[in-house]
PDB file of C-alpha atoms and ligand atoms in Angstrom:
ATOM      1  CA  MET A  25     -55.649 -31.158 101.121  1.00 93.00           C
ATOM      2  CA  LYS A  26     -59.409 -31.956 100.917  1.00 97.00           C
ATOM      3  CA  ILE A  27     -61.398 -29.097  99.532  1.00 98.00           C
ATOM      4  CA  GLY A  28     -65.191 -29.028 100.043  1.00 98.00           C
ATOM      5  CA  ALA A  29     -67.487 -27.792  97.043  1.00 98.00           C
ATOM      6  CA  LEU A  30     -71.067 -26.521  97.237  1.00 98.00           C
ATOM      7  CA  GLU A  31     -73.109 -25.587  94.306  1.00 97.00           C
ATOM      8  CA  ALA A  32     -76.179 -23.995  96.149  1.00 96.00           C
ATOM      9  CA  GLY A  33     -79.252 -24.078  94.008  1.00 91.00           C
ATOM     10  CA  GLY A  34     -82.757 -23.306  94.332  1.00 86.00           C
ATOM     11  CA  THR A  35     -84.095 -26.964  93.997  1.00 88.00           C
ATOM     12  CA  LYS A  36     -80.767 -28.948  95.063  1.00 93.00           C
ATOM     13  CA  MET A  37     -77.558 -28.417  96.956  1.00 96.00           C
ATOM     14  CA  VAL A  38     -74.672 -30.390  95.292  1.00 97.00           C
ATOM     15  CA  CYS A  39     -71.985 -31.075  97.688  1.00 98.00           C
ATOM     16  CA  ALA A  40     -68.576 -32.457  96.838  1.00 98.00           C
ATOM     17  CA  VAL A  41     -65.112 -33.230  98.193  1.00 98.00           C
ATOM     18  CA  GLY A  42     -62.219 -33.008  95.766  1.00 98.00           C
ATOM     19  CA  SER A  43     -58.789 -31.949  95.110  1.00 97.00           C
ATOM     20  CA  MET A  44     -57.225 -28.745  94.074  1.00 95.00           C
ATOM     21  CA  LYS A  45     -56.557 -30.561  90.645  1.00 95.00           C
ATOM     22  CA  GLY A  46     -60.354 -30.788  90.021  1.00 95.00           C
ATOM     23  CA  GLU A  47     -60.689 -34.547  91.216  1.00 96.00           C
ATOM     24  CA  ILE A  48     -63.946 -35.348  92.786  1.00 97.00           C
ATOM     25  CA  TYR A  49     -63.666 -37.826  95.596  1.00 97.00           C
ATOM     26  CA  ASP A  50     -67.284 -37.895  96.604  1.00 98.00           C
ATOM     27  CA  GLN A  51     -70.504 -36.014  95.542  1.00 97.00           C
ATOM     28  CA  ILE A  52     -74.070 -35.991  97.035  1.00 98.00           C
ATOM     29  CA  SER A  53     -77.170 -33.946  96.250  1.00 97.00           C
ATOM     30  CA  ILE A  54     -79.608 -32.675  99.066  1.00 97.00           C
ATOM     31  CA  PRO A  55     -83.111 -30.935  98.314  1.00 96.00           C
ATOM     32  CA  THR A  56     -82.972 -27.398  98.820  1.00 95.00           C
ATOM     33  CA  GLU A  57     -85.769 -27.022 101.466  1.00 95.00           C
ATOM     34  CA  LYS A  58     -85.716 -24.143 104.237  1.00 95.00           C
ATOM     35  CA  PRO A  59     -82.464 -23.414 105.677  1.00 96.00           C
ATOM     36  CA  GLU A  60     -83.035 -24.811 109.202  1.00 96.00           C
ATOM     37  CA  VAL A  61     -83.457 -28.392 107.418  1.00 97.00           C
ATOM     38  CA  THR A  62     -81.033 -28.119 104.592  1.00 97.00           C
ATOM     39  CA  ILE A  63     -77.869 -26.308 106.147  1.00 97.00           C
ATOM     40  CA  PRO A  64     -77.213 -28.761 108.955  1.00 97.00           C
ATOM     41  CA  LYS A  65     -77.273 -31.667 106.526  1.00 98.00           C
ATOM     42  CA  ILE A  66     -74.665 -29.795 104.525  1.00 98.00           C
ATOM     43  CA  ILE A  67     -72.593 -29.167 107.477  1.00 98.00           C
ATOM     44  CA  GLN A  68     -72.824 -32.623 108.705  1.00 98.00           C
ATOM     45  CA  TYR A  69     -71.634 -33.866 105.337  1.00 98.00           C
ATOM     46  CA  PHE A  70     -68.719 -31.489 105.064  1.00 98.00           C
ATOM     47  CA  LYS A  71     -67.637 -32.304 108.981  1.00 98.00           C
ATOM     48  CA  THR A  72     -67.641 -35.917 108.035  1.00 98.00           C
ATOM     49  CA  HIS A  73     -65.300 -35.529 105.384  1.00 98.00           C
ATOM     50  CA  GLU A  74     -62.865 -33.379 107.476  1.00 97.00           C
ATOM     51  CA  ILE A  75     -62.438 -30.611 104.575  1.00 98.00           C
ATOM     52  CA  ASP A  76     -59.593 -27.935 104.745  1.00 97.00           C
ATOM     53  CA  CYS A  77     -61.480 -25.316 103.053  1.00 98.00           C
ATOM     54  CA  LEU A  78     -64.673 -24.825 101.300  1.00 98.00           C
ATOM     55  CA  GLY A  79     -66.190 -23.070  98.053  1.00 98.00           C
ATOM     56  CA  VAL A  80     -69.650 -22.036  97.522  1.00 98.00           C
ATOM     57  CA  GLY A  81     -71.287 -21.211  94.343  1.00 97.00           C
ATOM     58  CA  CYS A  82     -74.696 -19.895  95.283  1.00 96.00           C
ATOM     59  CA  PHE A  83     -77.885 -18.909  93.748  1.00 92.00           C
ATOM     60  CA  GLY A  84     -78.734 -15.281  94.312  1.00 83.00           C
ATOM     61  CA  PRO A  85     -78.896 -12.166  94.317  1.00 89.00           C
ATOM     62  CA  ILE A  86     -76.252 -12.571  97.130  1.00 93.00           C
ATOM     63  CA  ASP A  87     -74.066  -9.978  98.888  1.00 94.00           C
ATOM     64  CA  LEU A  88     -70.214 -10.284  97.719  1.00 93.00           C
ATOM     65  CA  ASN A  89     -69.051  -7.159  99.185  1.00 91.00           C
ATOM     66  CA  LYS A  90     -66.673  -7.931 101.844  1.00 88.00           C
ATOM     67  CA  LYS A  91     -67.089  -4.433 103.563  1.00 90.00           C
ATOM     68  CA  SER A  92     -70.835  -5.015 103.828  1.00 92.00           C
ATOM     69  CA  ASP A  93     -72.324  -5.948 107.011  1.00 94.00           C
ATOM     70  CA  THR A  94     -74.278  -8.403 105.093  1.00 95.00           C
ATOM     71  CA  TYR A  95     -71.359 -10.168 103.252  1.00 94.00           C
ATOM     72  CA  GLY A  96     -72.060 -13.742 102.458  1.00 95.00           C
ATOM     73  CA  PHE A  97     -75.889 -13.180 102.876  1.00 96.00           C
ATOM     74  CA  ILE A  98     -78.431 -14.461 100.180  1.00 95.00           C
ATOM     75  CA  LYS A  99     -80.514 -11.357  99.323  1.00 91.00           C
ATOM     76  CA  ASN A 100     -83.962 -10.694  97.719  1.00 83.00           C
ATOM     77  CA  THR A 101     -84.527 -14.174  96.297  1.00 79.00           C
ATOM     78  CA  PRO A 102     -87.914 -15.497  95.246  1.00 76.00           C
ATOM     79  CA  LYS A 103     -87.375 -18.391  97.647  1.00 82.00           C
ATOM     80  CA  THR A 104     -88.488 -16.289 100.633  1.00 88.00           C
ATOM     81  CA  GLU A 105     -87.472 -18.652 103.222  1.00 94.00           C
ATOM     82  CA  TRP A 106     -83.817 -17.814 102.336  1.00 95.00           C
ATOM     83  CA  ILE A 107     -83.981 -13.977 101.982  1.00 94.00           C
ATOM     84  CA  ASN A 108     -81.261 -12.519 104.264  1.00 95.00           C
ATOM     85  CA  TYR A 109     -79.928 -15.675 105.490  1.00 96.00           C
ATOM     86  CA  ASN A 110     -76.376 -15.774 106.378  1.00 97.00           C
ATOM     87  CA  ILE A 111     -75.168 -18.849 104.464  1.00 96.00           C
ATOM     88  CA  ILE A 112     -71.423 -18.050 104.499  1.00 96.00           C
ATOM     89  CA  GLY A 113     -71.374 -16.878 108.287  1.00 96.00           C
ATOM     90  CA  ASN A 114     -73.014 -20.419 109.174  1.00 97.00           C
ATOM     91  CA  PHE A 115     -70.579 -22.453 107.333  1.00 97.00           C
ATOM     92  CA  LYS A 116     -67.576 -20.430 108.735  1.00 96.00           C
ATOM     93  CA  GLU A 117     -68.942 -20.777 112.371  1.00 96.00           C
ATOM     94  CA  ALA A 118     -69.806 -24.495 112.022  1.00 97.00           C
ATOM     95  CA  LEU A 119     -66.743 -25.727 109.901  1.00 97.00           C
ATOM     96  CA  ASN A 120     -63.971 -23.257 111.027  1.00 97.00           C
ATOM     97  CA  VAL A 121     -62.298 -23.222 107.605  1.00 97.00           C
ATOM     98  CA  PRO A 122     -61.660 -20.777 105.074  1.00 97.00           C
ATOM     99  CA  VAL A 123     -64.847 -20.219 103.059  1.00 97.00           C
ATOM    100  CA  GLY A 124     -64.704 -18.790  99.350  1.00 96.00           C
ATOM    101  CA  PHE A 125     -68.034 -17.605  98.044  1.00 95.00           C
ATOM    102  CA  ASP A 126     -69.536 -16.408  94.516  1.00 96.00           C
ATOM    103  CA  THR A 127     -72.564 -16.713  92.417  1.00 95.00           C
ATOM    104  CA  ASP A 128     -73.412 -20.065  90.939  1.00 95.00           C
ATOM    105  CA  VAL A 129     -72.674 -18.934  87.400  1.00 96.00           C
ATOM    106  CA  ASN A 130     -69.562 -17.168  88.320  1.00 96.00           C
ATOM    107  CA  GLY A 131     -68.565 -20.563  89.844  1.00 97.00           C
ATOM    108  CA  SER A 132     -69.497 -22.111  86.636  1.00 97.00           C
ATOM    109  CA  VAL A 133     -67.213 -19.818  84.524  1.00 98.00           C
ATOM    110  CA  LEU A 134     -64.431 -20.335  87.002  1.00 98.00           C
ATOM    111  CA  GLY A 135     -64.824 -24.150  86.467  1.00 98.00           C
ATOM    112  CA  GLU A 136     -64.434 -23.804  82.914  1.00 98.00           C
ATOM    113  CA  VAL A 137     -61.400 -21.400  83.068  1.00 98.00           C
ATOM    114  CA  THR A 138     -59.543 -23.361  85.675  1.00 98.00           C
ATOM    115  CA  PHE A 139     -60.299 -27.093  84.406  1.00 98.00           C
ATOM    116  CA  GLY A 140     -62.486 -26.965  81.197  1.00 98.00           C
ATOM    117  CA  CYS A 141     -62.588 -25.483  77.732  1.00 98.00           C
ATOM    118  CA  ALA A 142     -61.525 -21.957  78.728  1.00 98.00           C
ATOM    119  CA  GLN A 143     -58.293 -22.453  80.203  1.00 97.00           C
ATOM    120  CA  ASN A 144     -55.628 -19.768  79.550  1.00 96.00           C
ATOM    121  CA  LEU A 145     -58.193 -17.331  78.677  1.00 98.00           C
ATOM    122  CA  ASP A 146     -58.534 -13.984  80.621  1.00 97.00           C
ATOM    123  CA  CYS A 147     -62.202 -12.840  79.538  1.00 98.00           C
ATOM    124  CA  VAL A 148     -64.955 -15.428  79.411  1.00 98.00           C
ATOM    125  CA  VAL A 149     -68.637 -15.078  79.561  1.00 98.00           C
ATOM    126  CA  TYR A 150     -70.873 -18.106  80.793  1.00 98.00           C
ATOM    127  CA  ILE A 151     -74.590 -17.945  80.409  1.00 98.00           C
ATOM    128  CA  THR A 152     -76.815 -20.408  81.951  1.00 97.00           C
ATOM    129  CA  VAL A 153     -80.339 -20.802  80.345  1.00 97.00           C
ATOM    130  CA  GLY A 154     -82.687 -22.866  82.879  1.00 94.00           C
ATOM    131  CA  THR A 155     -85.669 -21.980  84.823  1.00 91.00           C
ATOM    132  CA  GLY A 156     -84.172 -18.525  84.751  1.00 93.00           C
ATOM    133  CA  ILE A 157     -81.099 -17.117  83.013  1.00 96.00           C
ATOM    134  CA  GLY A 158     -77.843 -16.349  84.897  1.00 95.00           C
ATOM    135  CA  VAL A 159     -74.581 -14.809  83.523  1.00 97.00           C
ATOM    136  CA  GLY A 160     -71.169 -15.349  85.015  1.00 97.00           C
ATOM    137  CA  ALA A 161     -68.136 -13.189  83.847  1.00 97.00           C
ATOM    138  CA  TYR A 162     -64.489 -13.884  84.030  1.00 97.00           C
ATOM    139  CA  ILE A 163     -62.679 -10.697  83.397  1.00 97.00           C
ATOM    140  CA  ASN A 164     -59.083  -9.996  83.364  1.00 96.00           C
ATOM    141  CA  GLY A 165     -58.246 -13.033  85.317  1.00 92.00           C
ATOM    142  CA  ARG A 166     -61.022 -12.972  88.087  1.00 95.00           C
ATOM    143  CA  THR A 167     -64.828 -13.351  88.239  1.00 96.00           C
ATOM    144  CA  LEU A 168     -66.489 -10.099  88.043  1.00 94.00           C
ATOM    145  CA  GLN A 169     -67.985  -8.497  91.130  1.00 89.00           C
ATOM    146  CA  GLY A 170     -68.457  -4.839  91.645  1.00 87.00           C
ATOM    147  CA  MET A 171     -71.436  -3.137  93.276  1.00 87.00           C
ATOM    148  CA  MET A 172     -72.543  -6.815  93.629  1.00 85.00           C
ATOM    149  CA  HIS A 173     -72.305  -9.190  90.675  1.00 90.00           C
ATOM    150  CA  PRO A 174     -73.564  -9.002  87.092  1.00 90.00           C
ATOM    151  CA  GLU A 175     -77.396  -9.712  86.789  1.00 93.00           C
ATOM    152  CA  ALA A 176     -77.200  -9.956  83.019  1.00 96.00           C
ATOM    153  CA  GLY A 177     -79.972 -12.488  82.760  1.00 96.00           C
ATOM    154  CA  HIS A 178     -82.053  -9.390  83.162  1.00 96.00           C
ATOM    155  CA  VAL A 179     -80.743  -7.104  80.317  1.00 97.00           C
ATOM    156  CA  LEU A 180     -83.493  -5.530  78.295  1.00 98.00           C
ATOM    157  CA  ILE A 181     -83.921  -6.676  74.687  1.00 97.00           C
ATOM    158  CA  LYS A 182     -86.084  -6.030  71.699  1.00 97.00           C
ATOM    159  CA  LYS A 183     -89.119  -7.977  71.405  1.00 97.00           C
ATOM    160  CA  ASN A 184     -90.012  -9.785  68.229  1.00 96.00           C
ATOM    161  CA  ILE A 185     -92.856  -8.139  66.637  1.00 95.00           C
ATOM    162  CA  GLU A 186     -94.683 -11.379  66.050  1.00 94.00           C
ATOM    163  CA  ASP A 187     -94.184 -12.468  69.676  1.00 97.00           C
ATOM    164  CA  ASP A 188     -97.370 -11.538  71.521  1.00 95.00           C
ATOM    165  CA  TYR A 189     -96.164 -13.213  74.809  1.00 97.00           C
ATOM    166  CA  GLU A 190     -95.847 -10.314  77.383  1.00 97.00           C
ATOM    167  CA  GLY A 191     -92.765 -12.033  79.407  1.00 97.00           C
ATOM    168  CA  ILE A 192     -92.510 -13.884  82.672  1.00 95.00           C
ATOM    169  CA  CYS A 193     -89.993 -11.477  84.704  1.00 94.00           C
ATOM    170  CA  PRO A 194     -91.914 -10.210  87.696  1.00 91.00           C
ATOM    171  CA  TYR A 195     -89.723  -6.951  87.524  1.00 92.00           C
ATOM    172  CA  HIS A 196     -89.259  -6.232  83.866  1.00 95.00           C
ATOM    173  CA  LYS A 197     -91.668  -8.531  82.209  1.00 95.00           C
ATOM    174  CA  SER A 198     -90.013  -8.702  78.766  1.00 97.00           C
ATOM    175  CA  CYS A 199     -86.337  -8.742  79.799  1.00 97.00           C
ATOM    176  CA  LEU A 200     -84.149 -11.821  78.395  1.00 98.00           C
ATOM    177  CA  GLU A 201     -85.139 -14.052  81.343  1.00 97.00           C
ATOM    178  CA  GLY A 202     -88.710 -12.738  80.794  1.00 97.00           C
ATOM    179  CA  LEU A 203     -88.792 -13.869  77.438  1.00 98.00           C
ATOM    180  CA  ALA A 204     -86.268 -16.760  76.644  1.00 98.00           C
ATOM    181  CA  SER A 205     -85.881 -18.611  80.244  1.00 97.00           C
ATOM    182  CA  GLY A 206     -87.383 -22.250  80.371  1.00 97.00           C
ATOM    183  CA  SER A 207     -90.244 -20.712  82.462  1.00 96.00           C
ATOM    184  CA  ALA A 208     -90.995 -18.134  79.644  1.00 97.00           C
ATOM    185  CA  ILE A 209     -90.910 -21.068  76.980  1.00 98.00           C
ATOM    186  CA  GLU A 210     -93.235 -22.996  78.924  1.00 97.00           C
ATOM    187  CA  LYS A 211     -95.899 -20.103  79.527  1.00 97.00           C
ATOM    188  CA  ARG A 212     -95.475 -19.027  75.966  1.00 97.00           C
ATOM    189  CA  TRP A 213     -96.213 -22.408  74.064  1.00 97.00           C
ATOM    190  CA  GLY A 214     -97.912 -24.146  76.748  1.00 97.00           C
ATOM    191  CA  ARG A 215     -95.235 -26.918  76.961  1.00 96.00           C
ATOM    192  CA  LYS A 216     -91.817 -27.484  78.441  1.00 96.00           C
ATOM    193  CA  GLY A 217     -88.902 -27.091  76.145  1.00 95.00           C
ATOM    194  CA  THR A 218     -87.973 -30.764  76.162  1.00 95.00           C
ATOM    195  CA  GLU A 219     -91.724 -31.478  74.575  1.00 96.00           C
ATOM    196  CA  LEU A 220     -91.076 -28.783  71.763  1.00 97.00           C
ATOM    197  CA  GLU A 221     -87.911 -30.286  70.348  1.00 94.00           C
ATOM    198  CA  GLY A 222     -89.097 -30.662  66.800  1.00 93.00           C
ATOM    199  CA  ASN A 223     -90.837 -27.092  66.700  1.00 96.00           C
ATOM    200  CA  SER A 224     -88.431 -24.839  64.705  1.00 97.00           C
ATOM    201  CA  GLU A 225     -90.551 -21.823  65.433  1.00 97.00           C
ATOM    202  CA  VAL A 226     -89.934 -22.269  69.029  1.00 98.00           C
ATOM    203  CA  TRP A 227     -86.029 -22.426  68.558  1.00 98.00           C
ATOM    204  CA  GLU A 228     -85.767 -19.645  65.970  1.00 98.00           C
ATOM    205  CA  LEU A 229     -87.503 -17.316  68.571  1.00 98.00           C
ATOM    206  CA  GLU A 230     -85.448 -18.541  71.443  1.00 98.00           C
ATOM    207  CA  ALA A 231     -82.031 -18.125  69.368  1.00 98.00           C
ATOM    208  CA  SER A 232     -83.052 -14.881  68.266  1.00 98.00           C
ATOM    209  CA  TYR A 233     -83.546 -13.499  71.949  1.00 98.00           C
ATOM    210  CA  LEU A 234     -80.125 -15.203  73.098  1.00 98.00           C
ATOM    211  CA  ALA A 235     -78.291 -13.874  70.257  1.00 98.00           C
ATOM    212  CA  GLN A 236     -79.298 -10.225  71.022  1.00 98.00           C
ATOM    213  CA  ALA A 237     -78.177 -10.691  74.688  1.00 98.00           C
ATOM    214  CA  ILE A 238     -74.914 -12.452  73.319  1.00 98.00           C
ATOM    215  CA  ILE A 239     -74.029  -9.828  70.929  1.00 98.00           C
ATOM    216  CA  ASN A 240     -74.411  -7.016  73.880  1.00 98.00           C
ATOM    217  CA  TYR A 241     -72.171  -9.209  76.148  1.00 98.00           C
ATOM    218  CA  ILE A 242     -69.609  -9.407  73.283  1.00 98.00           C
ATOM    219  CA  TYR A 243     -69.461  -5.727  72.787  1.00 97.00           C
ATOM    220  CA  THR A 244     -69.644  -4.981  76.599  1.00 97.00           C
ATOM    221  CA  TYR A 245     -67.124  -7.681  78.134  1.00 96.00           C
ATOM    222  CA  SER A 246     -65.138  -8.429  74.930  1.00 97.00           C
ATOM    223  CA  PRO A 247     -64.915 -12.224  75.778  1.00 98.00           C
ATOM    224  CA  GLN A 248     -62.614 -14.566  74.341  1.00 98.00           C
ATOM    225  CA  LYS A 249     -65.210 -17.248  74.514  1.00 98.00           C
ATOM    226  CA  VAL A 250     -68.959 -17.425  75.017  1.00 98.00           C
ATOM    227  CA  ILE A 251     -70.182 -20.652  77.165  1.00 98.00           C
ATOM    228  CA  LEU A 252     -73.923 -21.501  77.041  1.00 98.00           C
ATOM    229  CA  GLY A 253     -75.133 -24.076  79.451  1.00 97.00           C
ATOM    230  CA  GLY A 254     -78.326 -24.903  81.414  1.00 95.00           C
ATOM    231  CA  GLY A 255     -81.295 -27.081  80.686  1.00 95.00           C
ATOM    232  CA  ILE A 256     -82.573 -25.271  77.660  1.00 97.00           C
ATOM    233  CA  MET A 257     -79.090 -25.482  76.092  1.00 97.00           C
ATOM    234  CA  HIS A 258     -79.552 -29.215  75.829  1.00 96.00           C
ATOM    235  CA  GLN A 259     -81.525 -28.349  72.825  1.00 97.00           C
ATOM    236  CA  LYS A 260     -78.453 -28.517  70.753  1.00 96.00           C
ATOM    237  CA  GLN A 261     -80.128 -27.314  67.717  1.00 96.00           C
ATOM    238  CA  LEU A 262     -79.859 -23.726  69.488  1.00 98.00           C
ATOM    239  CA  PHE A 263     -76.106 -23.504  68.844  1.00 98.00           C
ATOM    240  CA  PRO A 264     -75.926 -23.089  65.134  1.00 98.00           C
ATOM    241  CA  LEU A 265     -78.914 -20.793  65.049  1.00 98.00           C
ATOM    242  CA  ILE A 266     -77.513 -18.726  67.827  1.00 98.00           C
ATOM    243  CA  ARG A 267     -74.301 -18.523  66.064  1.00 98.00           C
ATOM    244  CA  LYS A 268     -75.785 -17.408  62.732  1.00 98.00           C
ATOM    245  CA  LYS A 269     -77.944 -14.874  64.377  1.00 98.00           C
ATOM    246  CA  VAL A 270     -75.006 -13.520  66.421  1.00 98.00           C
ATOM    247  CA  LEU A 271     -73.037 -13.015  63.216  1.00 98.00           C
ATOM    248  CA  GLU A 272     -76.036 -11.320  61.481  1.00 98.00           C
ATOM    249  CA  LEU A 273     -76.326  -8.806  64.325  1.00 98.00           C
ATOM    250  CA  ASN A 274     -72.578  -8.073  64.341  1.00 98.00           C
ATOM    251  CA  LYS A 275     -73.038  -7.048  60.706  1.00 96.00           C
ATOM    252  CA  ASP A 276     -69.318  -7.507  60.284  1.00 93.00           C
ATOM    253  CA  TYR A 277     -68.651  -4.586  62.686  1.00 96.00           C
ATOM    254  CA  LEU A 278     -66.324  -6.593  64.729  1.00 95.00           C
ATOM    255  CA  THR A 279     -63.862  -8.857  62.622  1.00 94.00           C
ATOM    256  CA  CYS A 280     -61.923 -10.589  65.397  1.00 94.00           C
ATOM    257  CA  ASN A 281     -60.595 -14.204  64.619  1.00 94.00           C
ATOM    258  CA  GLU A 282     -62.877 -15.424  67.492  1.00 94.00           C
ATOM    259  CA  LEU A 283     -65.893 -14.482  65.499  1.00 94.00           C
ATOM    260  CA  LEU A 284     -64.482 -15.883  62.158  1.00 93.00           C
ATOM    261  CA  ASP A 285     -64.268 -19.207  64.125  1.00 96.00           C
ATOM    262  CA  ILE A 286     -67.602 -19.031  65.803  1.00 97.00           C
ATOM    263  CA  ASN A 287     -68.031 -22.643  66.205  1.00 98.00           C
ATOM    264  CA  THR A 288     -65.421 -22.596  68.902  1.00 98.00           C
ATOM    265  CA  TYR A 289     -66.371 -19.217  70.188  1.00 98.00           C
ATOM    266  CA  ILE A 290     -69.948 -19.880  70.991  1.00 98.00           C
ATOM    267  CA  VAL A 291     -69.815 -23.424  72.698  1.00 98.00           C
ATOM    268  CA  PRO A 292     -71.562 -25.745  75.187  1.00 98.00           C
ATOM    269  CA  PRO A 293     -69.837 -26.465  78.610  1.00 98.00           C
ATOM    270  CA  SER A 294     -67.018 -28.891  78.474  1.00 98.00           C
ATOM    271  CA  LEU A 295     -67.085 -30.513  82.227  1.00 97.00           C
ATOM    272  CA  GLY A 296     -70.219 -32.625  81.846  1.00 90.00           C
ATOM    273  CA  ASP A 297     -72.521 -30.503  83.975  1.00 89.00           C
ATOM    274  CA  ASN A 298     -69.646 -30.420  86.580  1.00 95.00           C
ATOM    275  CA  GLN A 299     -68.465 -26.801  85.772  1.00 97.00           C
ATOM    276  CA  GLY A 300     -70.242 -25.408  88.772  1.00 97.00           C
ATOM    277  CA  ILE A 301     -68.814 -27.891  91.361  1.00 97.00           C
ATOM    278  CA  MET A 302     -65.491 -27.575  89.872  1.00 97.00           C
ATOM    279  CA  GLY A 303     -65.761 -24.014  90.176  1.00 98.00           C
ATOM    280  CA  ALA A 304     -66.680 -24.273  93.549  1.00 98.00           C
ATOM    281  CA  LEU A 305     -63.570 -26.409  94.323  1.00 98.00           C
ATOM    282  CA  GLU A 306     -61.468 -23.717  93.070  1.00 97.00           C
ATOM    283  CA  LEU A 307     -63.260 -21.024  95.050  1.00 97.00           C
ATOM    284  CA  GLY A 308     -62.408 -23.148  98.091  1.00 98.00           C
ATOM    285  CA  ARG A 309     -58.760 -23.380  97.071  1.00 97.00           C
ATOM    286  CA  LYS A 310     -58.409 -19.917  96.593  1.00 96.00           C
ATOM    287  CA  ALA A 311     -59.970 -19.132  99.973  1.00 96.00           C
ATOM    288  CA  TYR A 312     -57.418 -21.490 101.466  1.00 97.00           C
ATOM    289  CA  ILE A 313     -54.385 -19.721  99.829  1.00 96.00           C
ATOM    290  CA  HIS A 314     -55.759 -16.312 100.612  1.00 93.00           C
ATOM    291  CA  CYS A 315     -56.207 -17.446 104.238  1.00 89.00           C
ATOM    292  CA  LYS A 316     -52.753 -18.805 104.496  1.00 86.00           C
ATOM    293  CA  GLU A 317     -51.091 -15.767 102.777  1.00 87.00           C
ATOM    294  CA  SER A 318     -52.799 -13.277 105.137  1.00 83.00           C
ATOM    295  CA  SER A 319     -51.975 -15.072 108.137  1.00 71.00           C
ATOM    296  CA  TYR A 320     -48.136 -14.708 107.584  1.00 61.00           C
TER     297      TYR A 320
HETATM  298 ZN1   ZN B 411     -86.189  -9.114  84.557  1.00 54.25          ZN
END
């Protein structure tokens, strides 16, 4: 079986064809322009490869409610040309194969649970810290969707008293994304994160904000593993700082084995930046199985 996988991002669309075992046979990247330009290229790629099903992990917010009239639509995104775009409907019509759909970060957590460092776990949280901050949650064996999907990059956190930066989020100013995303780092310090590598003040502050959010996710979701990916997390010096600050915030309240072995509890992704596309393969496989089962 040939599975199509799409990791739909705000700057690029990563398309791949692979197997249910996570092998990737072919992969390309298409720049994200307006839908009329970008989507036909993606459709052509998947038609050429004669896929049997497709999995899509998509930037959001998106409508994941199958009972909704706008299921499969991209919602209120800052990329205005994509607002209310029926991405899944268009793929279904053009490709005529089962299509699985979830957020990009839920796709990443699914990739790690299926093929990576979180195999055999039931509850896992995946945080991506890049231009924005997104959180995917895999809870009791499935990615978390409810009213819509978690938007835990926008949780409200306490601002450091010495931080006079107001925050970049257009909705909440000083939510987690407003204070700790790559865009916030660049605005606060006047330079990109990659140019601030040796400045310990930057990473102490960054770790303190991420640790606040993570302790809240730990208390809320009770994850067995917390995975931190995205461009900002390529600053590996963040990991020991975050682990230390999470333990300080916990104040020995929770005493689970996972927290005692924190170096294997709060970890980077294990699939070399392929976790999103491999999660999309699994979304495609699940859609295919679901379609087969419901047709009997
Ligand atoms: Zn916000």
